[in-house]
Short mmCIF file of C-alpha atoms in Angstrom, two decimals:
data_model
loop_
_atom_site.label_atom_id
_atom_site.label_comp_id
_atom_site.label_asym_id
_atom_site.label_seq_id
_atom_site.Cartn_x
_atom_site.Cartn_y
_atom_site.Cartn_z
CA GLU A 824 28.68 -4.35 43.29
CA ASP A 825 24.89 -4.20 43.24
CA GLN A 826 23.67 -1.12 41.43
CA VAL A 827 20.46 0.54 40.27
CA THR A 828 20.57 3.21 37.57
CA GLN A 829 17.65 5.33 36.45
CA SER A 830 17.42 7.31 33.24
CA PRO A 831 16.86 9.98 32.26
CA GLU A 832 17.58 12.18 35.29
CA ALA A 833 14.82 14.52 34.20
CA LEU A 834 12.11 14.37 31.57
CA ARG A 835 9.89 17.17 30.36
CA LEU A 836 6.76 16.22 28.42
CA GLN A 837 3.72 17.98 27.12
CA GLU A 838 0.41 16.91 28.54
CA GLY A 839 -0.75 13.85 26.61
CA GLU A 840 2.74 12.96 25.34
CA SER A 841 3.43 9.34 26.32
CA SER A 842 6.93 8.18 27.30
CA SER A 843 8.89 5.72 29.41
CA LEU A 844 11.27 5.90 32.35
CA ASN A 845 14.04 3.34 32.64
CA CYS A 846 15.48 1.52 35.63
CA SER A 847 18.41 -0.79 34.92
CA TYR A 848 19.87 -3.00 37.61
CA THR A 849 22.99 -5.05 38.14
CA VAL A 850 22.48 -7.29 41.14
CA SER A 851 23.56 -10.71 42.27
CA GLY A 852 19.99 -11.95 42.35
CA LEU A 853 16.68 -10.11 42.18
CA ARG A 854 13.92 -10.74 44.67
CA GLY A 855 11.79 -7.75 43.75
CA LEU A 856 11.79 -4.41 41.96
CA PHE A 857 9.81 -1.47 43.29
CA TRP A 858 8.52 1.79 41.85
CA TYR A 859 7.69 4.77 44.05
CA ARG A 860 6.44 8.26 43.34
CA GLN A 861 7.73 11.21 45.38
CA ASP A 862 6.21 14.68 45.41
CA PRO A 863 8.34 17.63 46.56
CA GLY A 864 8.70 17.81 50.33
CA LYS A 865 6.96 14.46 50.88
CA GLY A 866 7.93 10.87 51.45
CA PRO A 867 7.87 8.37 48.58
CA GLU A 868 4.55 6.71 47.80
CA PHE A 869 4.54 3.04 46.83
CA LEU A 870 3.31 2.31 43.29
CA PHE A 871 4.27 -1.21 42.17
CA THR A 872 6.26 -4.31 42.99
CA LEU A 873 7.48 -6.68 40.26
CA TYR A 874 8.96 -10.02 41.21
CA SER A 875 9.78 -11.85 37.98
CA ALA A 876 10.78 -11.10 34.40
CA GLY A 877 7.78 -10.68 32.13
CA GLU A 878 5.57 -9.38 34.89
CA GLU A 879 3.52 -6.22 34.26
CA LYS A 880 1.40 -4.05 36.53
CA GLU A 881 -0.86 -1.09 35.77
CA LYS A 882 -2.35 1.76 37.70
CA GLU A 883 -4.29 4.47 35.92
CA ARG A 884 -1.87 5.99 33.35
CA LEU A 885 1.14 4.05 34.64
CA LYS A 886 2.37 0.63 33.56
CA ALA A 887 5.46 -1.06 34.92
CA THR A 888 7.27 -3.89 33.15
CA LEU A 889 10.25 -6.03 34.13
CA THR A 890 12.97 -7.87 32.21
CA LYS A 891 16.06 -9.63 33.53
CA LYS A 892 18.10 -6.44 33.28
CA GLU A 893 15.72 -3.51 33.54
CA SER A 894 12.29 -2.16 34.27
CA PHE A 895 10.28 0.46 32.44
CA LEU A 896 7.63 2.73 33.81
CA HIS A 897 5.39 3.67 30.89
CA ILE A 898 3.30 6.78 31.21
CA THR A 899 0.39 7.03 28.81
CA ALA A 900 -1.22 10.42 28.03
CA PRO A 901 0.22 12.04 31.16
CA LYS A 902 -1.44 14.91 32.99
CA PRO A 903 0.26 17.73 34.96
CA GLU A 904 -0.62 15.94 38.21
CA ASP A 905 1.69 13.10 37.16
CA SER A 906 4.61 15.47 37.67
CA ALA A 907 6.84 14.01 40.40
CA THR A 908 10.10 12.20 40.95
CA TYR A 909 9.82 8.49 40.24
CA LEU A 910 12.12 6.23 42.23
CA CYS A 911 13.12 2.67 41.46
CA ALA A 912 14.52 0.24 44.04
CA VAL A 913 15.46 -3.45 44.15
CA GLN A 914 15.66 -6.07 46.81
CA THR A 915 18.48 -8.53 46.27
CA ARG A 916 18.45 -12.21 47.08
CA ASP A 917 20.67 -11.85 50.14
CA SER A 918 18.97 -8.84 51.72
CA ASN A 919 16.66 -8.73 54.71
CA TYR A 920 13.99 -6.32 53.46
CA GLN A 921 16.58 -3.67 52.53
CA LEU A 922 16.34 -1.99 49.14
CA ILE A 923 18.96 -0.53 46.83
CA TRP A 924 17.66 2.73 45.40
CA GLY A 925 18.16 4.52 42.15
CA ALA A 926 18.64 8.29 42.10
CA GLY A 927 15.23 8.91 40.53
CA THR A 928 13.77 10.51 37.42
CA LYS A 929 12.16 13.92 37.78
CA LEU A 930 9.13 14.04 35.50
CA ILE A 931 7.57 17.36 34.54
CA ILE A 932 4.33 17.43 32.56
CA LYS A 933 3.54 20.82 31.02
CA PRO A 934 -0.11 21.70 30.35
CA ASP B 1402 -6.09 5.84 56.42
CA VAL B 1403 -2.91 4.02 57.39
CA LYS B 1404 -0.10 6.24 58.45
CA VAL B 1405 3.52 6.68 59.31
CA THR B 1406 3.84 9.86 61.30
CA GLN B 1407 7.06 11.73 61.86
CA SER B 1408 6.94 14.12 64.77
CA SER B 1409 8.44 17.16 63.07
CA ARG B 1410 8.39 18.43 59.49
CA TYR B 1411 11.21 20.93 60.04
CA LEU B 1412 13.93 21.10 62.70
CA VAL B 1413 16.84 23.45 63.20
CA LYS B 1414 19.48 22.34 65.67
CA ARG B 1415 22.91 23.54 66.71
CA THR B 1416 26.14 21.65 66.17
CA GLY B 1417 26.81 19.31 69.08
CA GLU B 1418 23.20 19.00 70.19
CA LYS B 1419 21.63 15.59 70.78
CA VAL B 1420 18.68 15.28 68.39
CA PHE B 1421 15.73 12.92 68.56
CA LEU B 1422 13.58 12.14 65.52
CA GLU B 1423 10.42 10.23 66.29
CA CYS B 1424 8.37 7.97 64.04
CA VAL B 1425 5.08 6.23 64.82
CA GLN B 1426 3.13 3.82 62.60
CA ASP B 1427 -0.43 2.61 63.09
CA MET B 1428 -0.37 -0.40 60.75
CA ASP B 1429 1.01 -3.00 63.18
CA HIS B 1430 4.07 -3.37 60.92
CA GLU B 1431 6.95 -5.42 62.22
CA ASN B 1432 9.67 -3.60 60.26
CA MET B 1433 10.69 0.03 60.57
CA PHE B 1434 13.44 1.91 58.75
CA TRP B 1435 15.27 5.22 58.89
CA TYR B 1436 16.63 6.74 55.69
CA ARG B 1437 18.23 10.00 54.79
CA GLN B 1438 17.76 11.58 51.38
CA ASP B 1439 20.22 14.00 49.86
CA PRO B 1440 20.21 15.51 46.35
CA GLY B 1441 22.25 13.41 43.97
CA LEU B 1442 22.76 10.62 46.53
CA GLY B 1443 19.28 9.18 46.69
CA LEU B 1444 17.96 7.31 49.70
CA ARG B 1445 20.49 5.79 52.05
CA LEU B 1446 19.58 3.42 54.85
CA ILE B 1447 20.75 4.43 58.32
CA TYR B 1448 19.21 1.76 60.57
CA PHE B 1449 16.33 -0.62 60.52
CA SER B 1450 14.46 -2.79 62.98
CA TYR B 1451 12.40 -5.92 62.34
CA ASP B 1452 11.23 -6.43 65.89
CA VAL B 1453 10.90 -4.60 69.18
CA LYS B 1454 14.32 -3.97 70.74
CA MET B 1455 16.01 -5.29 67.60
CA LYS B 1456 18.10 -3.09 65.34
CA GLU B 1457 20.46 -3.55 62.44
CA LYS B 1458 22.89 -1.12 60.88
CA GLY B 1459 22.23 0.10 57.39
CA ASP B 1460 24.71 1.64 54.99
CA ILE B 1461 25.51 4.83 56.94
CA PRO B 1462 25.02 4.29 60.70
CA GLU B 1463 27.96 6.39 61.88
CA GLY B 1464 26.87 9.26 64.11
CA TYR B 1465 23.39 7.79 64.62
CA SER B 1466 21.68 5.42 67.00
CA VAL B 1467 18.12 4.11 67.23
CA SER B 1468 15.62 2.94 69.79
CA ARG B 1469 12.61 0.69 69.43
CA GLU B 1470 10.94 0.09 72.76
CA LYS B 1471 7.45 -0.41 71.32
CA LYS B 1472 6.33 -1.97 68.06
CA GLU B 1473 4.75 1.20 66.72
CA ARG B 1474 7.59 3.62 67.53
CA PHE B 1475 11.09 3.91 66.10
CA SER B 1476 13.36 6.75 67.14
CA LEU B 1477 16.48 8.03 65.43
CA ILE B 1478 19.07 9.73 67.62
CA LEU B 1479 21.85 11.97 66.45
CA GLU B 1480 24.30 11.72 69.32
CA SER B 1481 26.11 14.99 68.55
CA ALA B 1482 24.66 16.78 65.54
CA SER B 1483 27.04 17.96 62.86
CA THR B 1484 26.48 20.12 59.80
CA ASN B 1485 26.99 17.13 57.48
CA GLN B 1486 23.87 15.59 59.04
CA THR B 1487 21.73 18.31 57.52
CA SER B 1488 19.32 16.31 55.38
CA MET B 1489 15.79 15.04 54.81
CA TYR B 1490 15.12 12.10 57.14
CA LEU B 1491 12.48 9.58 56.13
CA CYS B 1492 10.93 6.88 58.27
CA ALA B 1493 9.28 3.85 56.67
CA SER B 1494 7.54 0.70 57.83
CA SER B 1495 6.55 -2.63 56.29
CA PHE B 1496 5.14 -6.01 57.17
CA GLY B 1497 7.56 -8.71 58.23
CA VAL B 1498 7.31 -12.15 56.72
CA LEU B 1499 9.25 -15.37 57.24
CA ASP B 1500 11.12 -15.20 53.95
CA ARG B 1501 12.02 -11.52 54.54
CA LEU B 1502 10.60 -10.50 51.18
CA ASN B 1503 9.86 -6.81 50.92
CA TYR B 1504 6.28 -6.08 49.91
CA GLY B 1505 6.73 -2.33 49.81
CA TYR B 1506 7.26 0.39 52.38
CA THR B 1507 4.91 3.03 53.70
CA PHE B 1508 6.86 6.22 54.23
CA GLY B 1509 6.29 9.17 56.51
CA SER B 1510 6.31 12.71 55.18
CA GLY B 1511 9.88 13.31 56.29
CA THR B 1512 11.73 15.62 58.65
CA ARG B 1513 13.96 18.25 57.13
CA LEU B 1514 16.77 18.74 59.61
CA THR B 1515 19.14 21.68 59.42
CA VAL B 1516 22.21 21.68 61.68
CA VAL B 1517 23.80 25.10 62.08
#
């Protein structure tokens, strides 16, 4: 069964303390892996798409990487405004646009 | 600024009522999706549509139906609301391409529905 697992469930960091969020996947074939950010009471906001192992993408303090089994979202010198839930999702080879979602990592950055 | 607009942020309905959730996008996207999001269960796909008047069932279609009469509008209908349909409902849209590769969704802000 296709599955996406995110860890940890929650992560508390001090401002400026860099860390990584993990998204591991077990799927029949990967077409793309997606990272979204979700603020409380709002819809998810698209961050990155990665399509092949070895690919990396960056946006401000965020960097996403992809291997054949997992993806990492690295957060460098985070600020309180980076606090949010980060969602990972994958599109499998036999899907028509649909995504399989992880449960998310709630990130809290303390000033 | 491109947008997916959901008609209501909060709704309270009674058990047995027929409920309509509306979603409109202004990006000329071919694909539209309805998800529900519950704590601990993540996002679950209810229905999606990749063309006007087309619809496909997602993972949890029971108790729901959809309508897409125009490209920009996708409606979710709860035929007879029940308390287990209390949830956050999210609409999303995306471009459609021949190989059906997902290039990322744009989500609306969500509708928090409470069925009492």
